[in-house]
PDB file of C-alpha atoms and ligand atoms in Angstrom:
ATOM      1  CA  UNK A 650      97.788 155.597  49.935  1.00 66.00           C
ATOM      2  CA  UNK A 651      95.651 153.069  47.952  1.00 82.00           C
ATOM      3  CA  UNK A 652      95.833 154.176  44.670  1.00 92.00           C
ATOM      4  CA  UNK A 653      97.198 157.927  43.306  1.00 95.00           C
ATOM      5  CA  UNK A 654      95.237 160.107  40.652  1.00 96.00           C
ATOM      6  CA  UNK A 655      97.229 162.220  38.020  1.00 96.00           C
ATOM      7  CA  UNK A 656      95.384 164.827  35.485  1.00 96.00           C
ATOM      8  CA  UNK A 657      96.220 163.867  31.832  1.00 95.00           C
ATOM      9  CA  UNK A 658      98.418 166.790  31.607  1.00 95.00           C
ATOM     10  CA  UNK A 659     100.333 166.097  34.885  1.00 97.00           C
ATOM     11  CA  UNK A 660     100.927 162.558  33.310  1.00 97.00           C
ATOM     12  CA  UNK A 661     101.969 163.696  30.019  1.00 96.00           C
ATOM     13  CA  UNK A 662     104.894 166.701  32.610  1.00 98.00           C
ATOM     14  CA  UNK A 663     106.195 164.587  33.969  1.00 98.00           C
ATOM     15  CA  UNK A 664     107.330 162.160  30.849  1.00 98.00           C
ATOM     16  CA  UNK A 665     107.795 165.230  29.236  1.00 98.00           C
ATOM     17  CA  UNK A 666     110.209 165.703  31.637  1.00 98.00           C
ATOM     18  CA  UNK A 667     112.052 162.333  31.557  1.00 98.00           C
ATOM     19  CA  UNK A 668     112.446 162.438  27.611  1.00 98.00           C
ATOM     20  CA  UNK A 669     114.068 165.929  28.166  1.00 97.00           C
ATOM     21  CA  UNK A 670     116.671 165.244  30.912  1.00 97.00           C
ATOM     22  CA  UNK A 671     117.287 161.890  29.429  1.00 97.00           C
ATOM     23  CA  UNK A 672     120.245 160.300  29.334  1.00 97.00           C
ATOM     24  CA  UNK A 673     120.315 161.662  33.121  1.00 98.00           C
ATOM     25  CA  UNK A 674     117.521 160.892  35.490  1.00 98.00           C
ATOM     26  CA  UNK A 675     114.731 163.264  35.851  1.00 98.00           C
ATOM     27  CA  UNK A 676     113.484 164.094  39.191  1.00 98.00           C
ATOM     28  CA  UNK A 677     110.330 166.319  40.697  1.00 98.00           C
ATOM     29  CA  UNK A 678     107.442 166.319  43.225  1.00 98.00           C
ATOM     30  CA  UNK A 679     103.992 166.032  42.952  1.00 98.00           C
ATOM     31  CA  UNK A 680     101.746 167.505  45.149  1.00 98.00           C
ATOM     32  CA  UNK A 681      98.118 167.808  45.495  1.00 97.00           C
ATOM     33  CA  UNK A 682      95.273 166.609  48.382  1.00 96.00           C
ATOM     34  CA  UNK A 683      93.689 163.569  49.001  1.00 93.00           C
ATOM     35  CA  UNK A 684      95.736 161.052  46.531  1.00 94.00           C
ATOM     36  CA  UNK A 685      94.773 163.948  43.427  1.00 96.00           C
ATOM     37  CA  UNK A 686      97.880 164.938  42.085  1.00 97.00           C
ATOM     38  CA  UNK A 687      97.148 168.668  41.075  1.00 96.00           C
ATOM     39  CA  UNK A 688     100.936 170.509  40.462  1.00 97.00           C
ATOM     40  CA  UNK A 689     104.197 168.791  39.081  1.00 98.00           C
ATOM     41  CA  UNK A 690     107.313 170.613  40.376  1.00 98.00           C
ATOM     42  CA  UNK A 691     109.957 170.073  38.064  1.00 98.00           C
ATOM     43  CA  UNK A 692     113.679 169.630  39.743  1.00 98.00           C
ATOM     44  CA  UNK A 693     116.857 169.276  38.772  1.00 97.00           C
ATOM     45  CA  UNK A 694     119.179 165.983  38.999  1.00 97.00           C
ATOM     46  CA  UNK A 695     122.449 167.119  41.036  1.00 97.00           C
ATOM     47  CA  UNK A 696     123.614 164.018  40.312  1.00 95.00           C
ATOM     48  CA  UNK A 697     123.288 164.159  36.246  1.00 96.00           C
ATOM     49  CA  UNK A 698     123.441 160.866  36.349  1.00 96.00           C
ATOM     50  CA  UNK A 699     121.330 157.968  34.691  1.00 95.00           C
ATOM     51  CA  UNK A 700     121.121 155.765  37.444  1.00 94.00           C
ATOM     52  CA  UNK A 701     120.761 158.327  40.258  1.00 93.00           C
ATOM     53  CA  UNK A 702     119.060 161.263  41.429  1.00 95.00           C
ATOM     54  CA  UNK A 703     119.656 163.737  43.847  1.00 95.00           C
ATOM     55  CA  UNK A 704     117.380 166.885  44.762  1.00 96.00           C
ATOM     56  CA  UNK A 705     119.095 170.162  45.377  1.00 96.00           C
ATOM     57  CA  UNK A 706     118.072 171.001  49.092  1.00 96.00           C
ATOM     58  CA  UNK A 707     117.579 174.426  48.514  1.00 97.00           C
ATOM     59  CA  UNK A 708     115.137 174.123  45.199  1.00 97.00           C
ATOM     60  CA  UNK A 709     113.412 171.399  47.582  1.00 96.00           C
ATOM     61  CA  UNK A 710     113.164 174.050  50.633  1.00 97.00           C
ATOM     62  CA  UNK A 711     111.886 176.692  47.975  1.00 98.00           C
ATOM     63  CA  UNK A 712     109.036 174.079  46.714  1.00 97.00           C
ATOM     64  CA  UNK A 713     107.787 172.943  49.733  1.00 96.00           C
ATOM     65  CA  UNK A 714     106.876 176.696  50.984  1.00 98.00           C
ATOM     66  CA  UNK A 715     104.792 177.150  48.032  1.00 98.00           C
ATOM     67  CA  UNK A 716     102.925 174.040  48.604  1.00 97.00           C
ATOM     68  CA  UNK A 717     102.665 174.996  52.353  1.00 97.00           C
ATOM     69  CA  UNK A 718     101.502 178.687  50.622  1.00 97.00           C
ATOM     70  CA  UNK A 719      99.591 177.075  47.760  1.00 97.00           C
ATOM     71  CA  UNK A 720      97.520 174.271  50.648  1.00 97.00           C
ATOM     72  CA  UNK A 721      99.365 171.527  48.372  1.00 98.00           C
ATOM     73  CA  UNK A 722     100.533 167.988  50.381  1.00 97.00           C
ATOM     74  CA  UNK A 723     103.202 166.643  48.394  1.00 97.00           C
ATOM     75  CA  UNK A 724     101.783 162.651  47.235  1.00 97.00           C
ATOM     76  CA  UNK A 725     104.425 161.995  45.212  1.00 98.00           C
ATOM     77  CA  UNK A 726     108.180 161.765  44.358  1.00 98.00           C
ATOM     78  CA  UNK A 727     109.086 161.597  40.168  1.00 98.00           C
ATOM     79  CA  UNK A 728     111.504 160.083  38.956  1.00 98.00           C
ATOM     80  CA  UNK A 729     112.662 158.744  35.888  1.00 98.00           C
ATOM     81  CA  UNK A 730     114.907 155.300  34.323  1.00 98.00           C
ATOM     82  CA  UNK A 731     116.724 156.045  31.074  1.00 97.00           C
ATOM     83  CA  UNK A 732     117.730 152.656  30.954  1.00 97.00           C
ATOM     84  CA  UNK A 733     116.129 150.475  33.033  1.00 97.00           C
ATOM     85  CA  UNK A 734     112.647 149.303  33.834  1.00 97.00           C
ATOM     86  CA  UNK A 735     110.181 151.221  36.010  1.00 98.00           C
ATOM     87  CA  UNK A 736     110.534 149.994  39.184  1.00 96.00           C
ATOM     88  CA  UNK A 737     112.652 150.805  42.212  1.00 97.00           C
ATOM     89  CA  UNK A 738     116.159 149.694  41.874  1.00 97.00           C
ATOM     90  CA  UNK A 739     118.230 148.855  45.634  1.00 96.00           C
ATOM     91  CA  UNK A 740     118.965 152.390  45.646  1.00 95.00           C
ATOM     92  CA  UNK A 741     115.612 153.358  45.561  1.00 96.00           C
ATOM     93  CA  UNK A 742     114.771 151.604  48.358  1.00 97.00           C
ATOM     94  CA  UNK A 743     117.181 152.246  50.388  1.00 95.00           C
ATOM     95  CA  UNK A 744     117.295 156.021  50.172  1.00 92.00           C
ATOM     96  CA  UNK A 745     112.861 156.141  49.896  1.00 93.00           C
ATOM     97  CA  UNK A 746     113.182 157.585  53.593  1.00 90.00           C
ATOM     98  CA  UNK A 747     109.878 159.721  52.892  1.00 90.00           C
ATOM     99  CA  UNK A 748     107.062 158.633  54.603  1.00 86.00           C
ATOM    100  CA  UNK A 749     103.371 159.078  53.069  1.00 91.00           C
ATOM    101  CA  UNK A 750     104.548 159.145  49.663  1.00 96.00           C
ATOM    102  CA  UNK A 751     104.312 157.303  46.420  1.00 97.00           C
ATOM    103  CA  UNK A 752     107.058 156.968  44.450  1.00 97.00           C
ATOM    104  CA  UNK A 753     106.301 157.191  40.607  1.00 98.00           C
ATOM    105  CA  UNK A 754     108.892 155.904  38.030  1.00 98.00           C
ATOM    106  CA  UNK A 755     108.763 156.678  33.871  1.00 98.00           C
ATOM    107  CA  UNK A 756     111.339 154.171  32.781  1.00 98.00           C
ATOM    108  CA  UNK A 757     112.080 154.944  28.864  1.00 98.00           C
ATOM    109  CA  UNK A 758     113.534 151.515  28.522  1.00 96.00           C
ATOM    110  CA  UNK A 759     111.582 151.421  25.420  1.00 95.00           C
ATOM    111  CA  UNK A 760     111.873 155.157  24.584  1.00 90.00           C
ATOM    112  CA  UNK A 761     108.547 154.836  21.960  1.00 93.00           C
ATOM    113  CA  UNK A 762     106.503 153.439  24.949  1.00 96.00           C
ATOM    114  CA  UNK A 763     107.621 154.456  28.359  1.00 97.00           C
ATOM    115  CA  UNK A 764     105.939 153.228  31.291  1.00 98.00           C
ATOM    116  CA  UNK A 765     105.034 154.768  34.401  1.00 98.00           C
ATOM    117  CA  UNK A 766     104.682 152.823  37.610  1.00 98.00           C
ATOM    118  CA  UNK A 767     104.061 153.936  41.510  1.00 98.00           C
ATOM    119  CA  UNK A 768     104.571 152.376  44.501  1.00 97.00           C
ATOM    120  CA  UNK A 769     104.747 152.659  48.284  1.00 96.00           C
ATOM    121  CA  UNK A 770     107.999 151.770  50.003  1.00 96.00           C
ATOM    122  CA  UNK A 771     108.836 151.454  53.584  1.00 93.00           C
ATOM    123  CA  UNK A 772     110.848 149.894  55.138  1.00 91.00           C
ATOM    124  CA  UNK A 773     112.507 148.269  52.229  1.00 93.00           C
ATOM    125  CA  UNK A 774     108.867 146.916  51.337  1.00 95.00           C
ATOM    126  CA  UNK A 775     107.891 147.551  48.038  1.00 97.00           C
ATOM    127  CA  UNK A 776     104.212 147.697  47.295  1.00 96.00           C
ATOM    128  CA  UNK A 777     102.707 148.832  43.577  1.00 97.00           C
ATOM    129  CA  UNK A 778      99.972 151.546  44.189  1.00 97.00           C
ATOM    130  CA  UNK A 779      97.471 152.122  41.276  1.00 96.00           C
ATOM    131  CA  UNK A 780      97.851 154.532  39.107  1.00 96.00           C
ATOM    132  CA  UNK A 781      94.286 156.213  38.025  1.00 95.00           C
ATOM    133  CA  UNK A 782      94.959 158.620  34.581  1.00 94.00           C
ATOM    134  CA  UNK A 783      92.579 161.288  33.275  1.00 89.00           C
ATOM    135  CA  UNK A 784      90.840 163.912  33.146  1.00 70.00           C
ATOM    136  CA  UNK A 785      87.570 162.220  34.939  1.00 58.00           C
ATOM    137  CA  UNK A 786      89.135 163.064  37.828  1.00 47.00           C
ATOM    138  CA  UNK A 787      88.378 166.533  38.005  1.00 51.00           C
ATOM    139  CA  UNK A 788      84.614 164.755  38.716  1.00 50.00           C
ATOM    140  CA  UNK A 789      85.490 163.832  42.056  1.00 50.00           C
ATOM    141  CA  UNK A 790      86.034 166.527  43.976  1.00 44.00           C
TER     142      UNK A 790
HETATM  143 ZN1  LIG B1395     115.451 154.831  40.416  1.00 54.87          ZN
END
């Protein structure tokens, strides 16, 4: 995946999100077709931690039938950084053992301007993917 596009309200869920779970790490999937995000699917942290996540295999099982029901690919896997800056920390790339997928950070480092980043990882190789924001990209399909 070159580059990933997110609706403005997708973008605005999913640090919506982060800023409500915070001080624990938010989590969620994104799923839409052909790089356009179209659905965020909140989940819960398992971990309630602030430097970890963990999805709850069950909620994930649940999710992924609706997209299957819904014709959704999930593009993306959300998560958030309290603490620390958007990008992948070891963890991260150890445990990013989905393949296909972009994984999209909000770090609220600076809670009055968090940042959102995404990138590809395999094989413990990090690569930033673009992220394209707005509402032009309804225009594309
Ligand atoms: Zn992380």
């Amino acid at each position: 995946m070159h580059e990933i596009f997110l609706p403005r309200e997708v973008f605005e869920e999913i640090v919506a999100h982060a800023r409500r779970e915070a001080p624990v790490e938010a989590c969620g999937i994104l799923a839409g077709n052909n790089s356009r995000v179209e659905k965020y699917y909140p989940m819960r942290n398992t971990d309630k931690s602030s430097e970890h996540f963990l999805m709850d295999p069950g909620e994930q099982f649940k999710i992924m039938k609706e997209m299957r029901h819904s014709d959704l690919q999930m593009l993306a896997i959300f998560h958030s950084h309290p603490y620390t800056p958007a990008r992948p920390s070891e963890e991260d790339v150890r445990m990013a053992l989905t393949p296909d997928v972009v994984y999209l950070i909000t770090s609220l480092n600076d809670v009055d301007n968090p940042v959102t980043k995404g990138y590809f990882i395999e094989e413990g190789t990090v690569t930033p993917v673009p992220l394209r924001i707005g509402d032009e990209s309804n225009d594309r399909l």
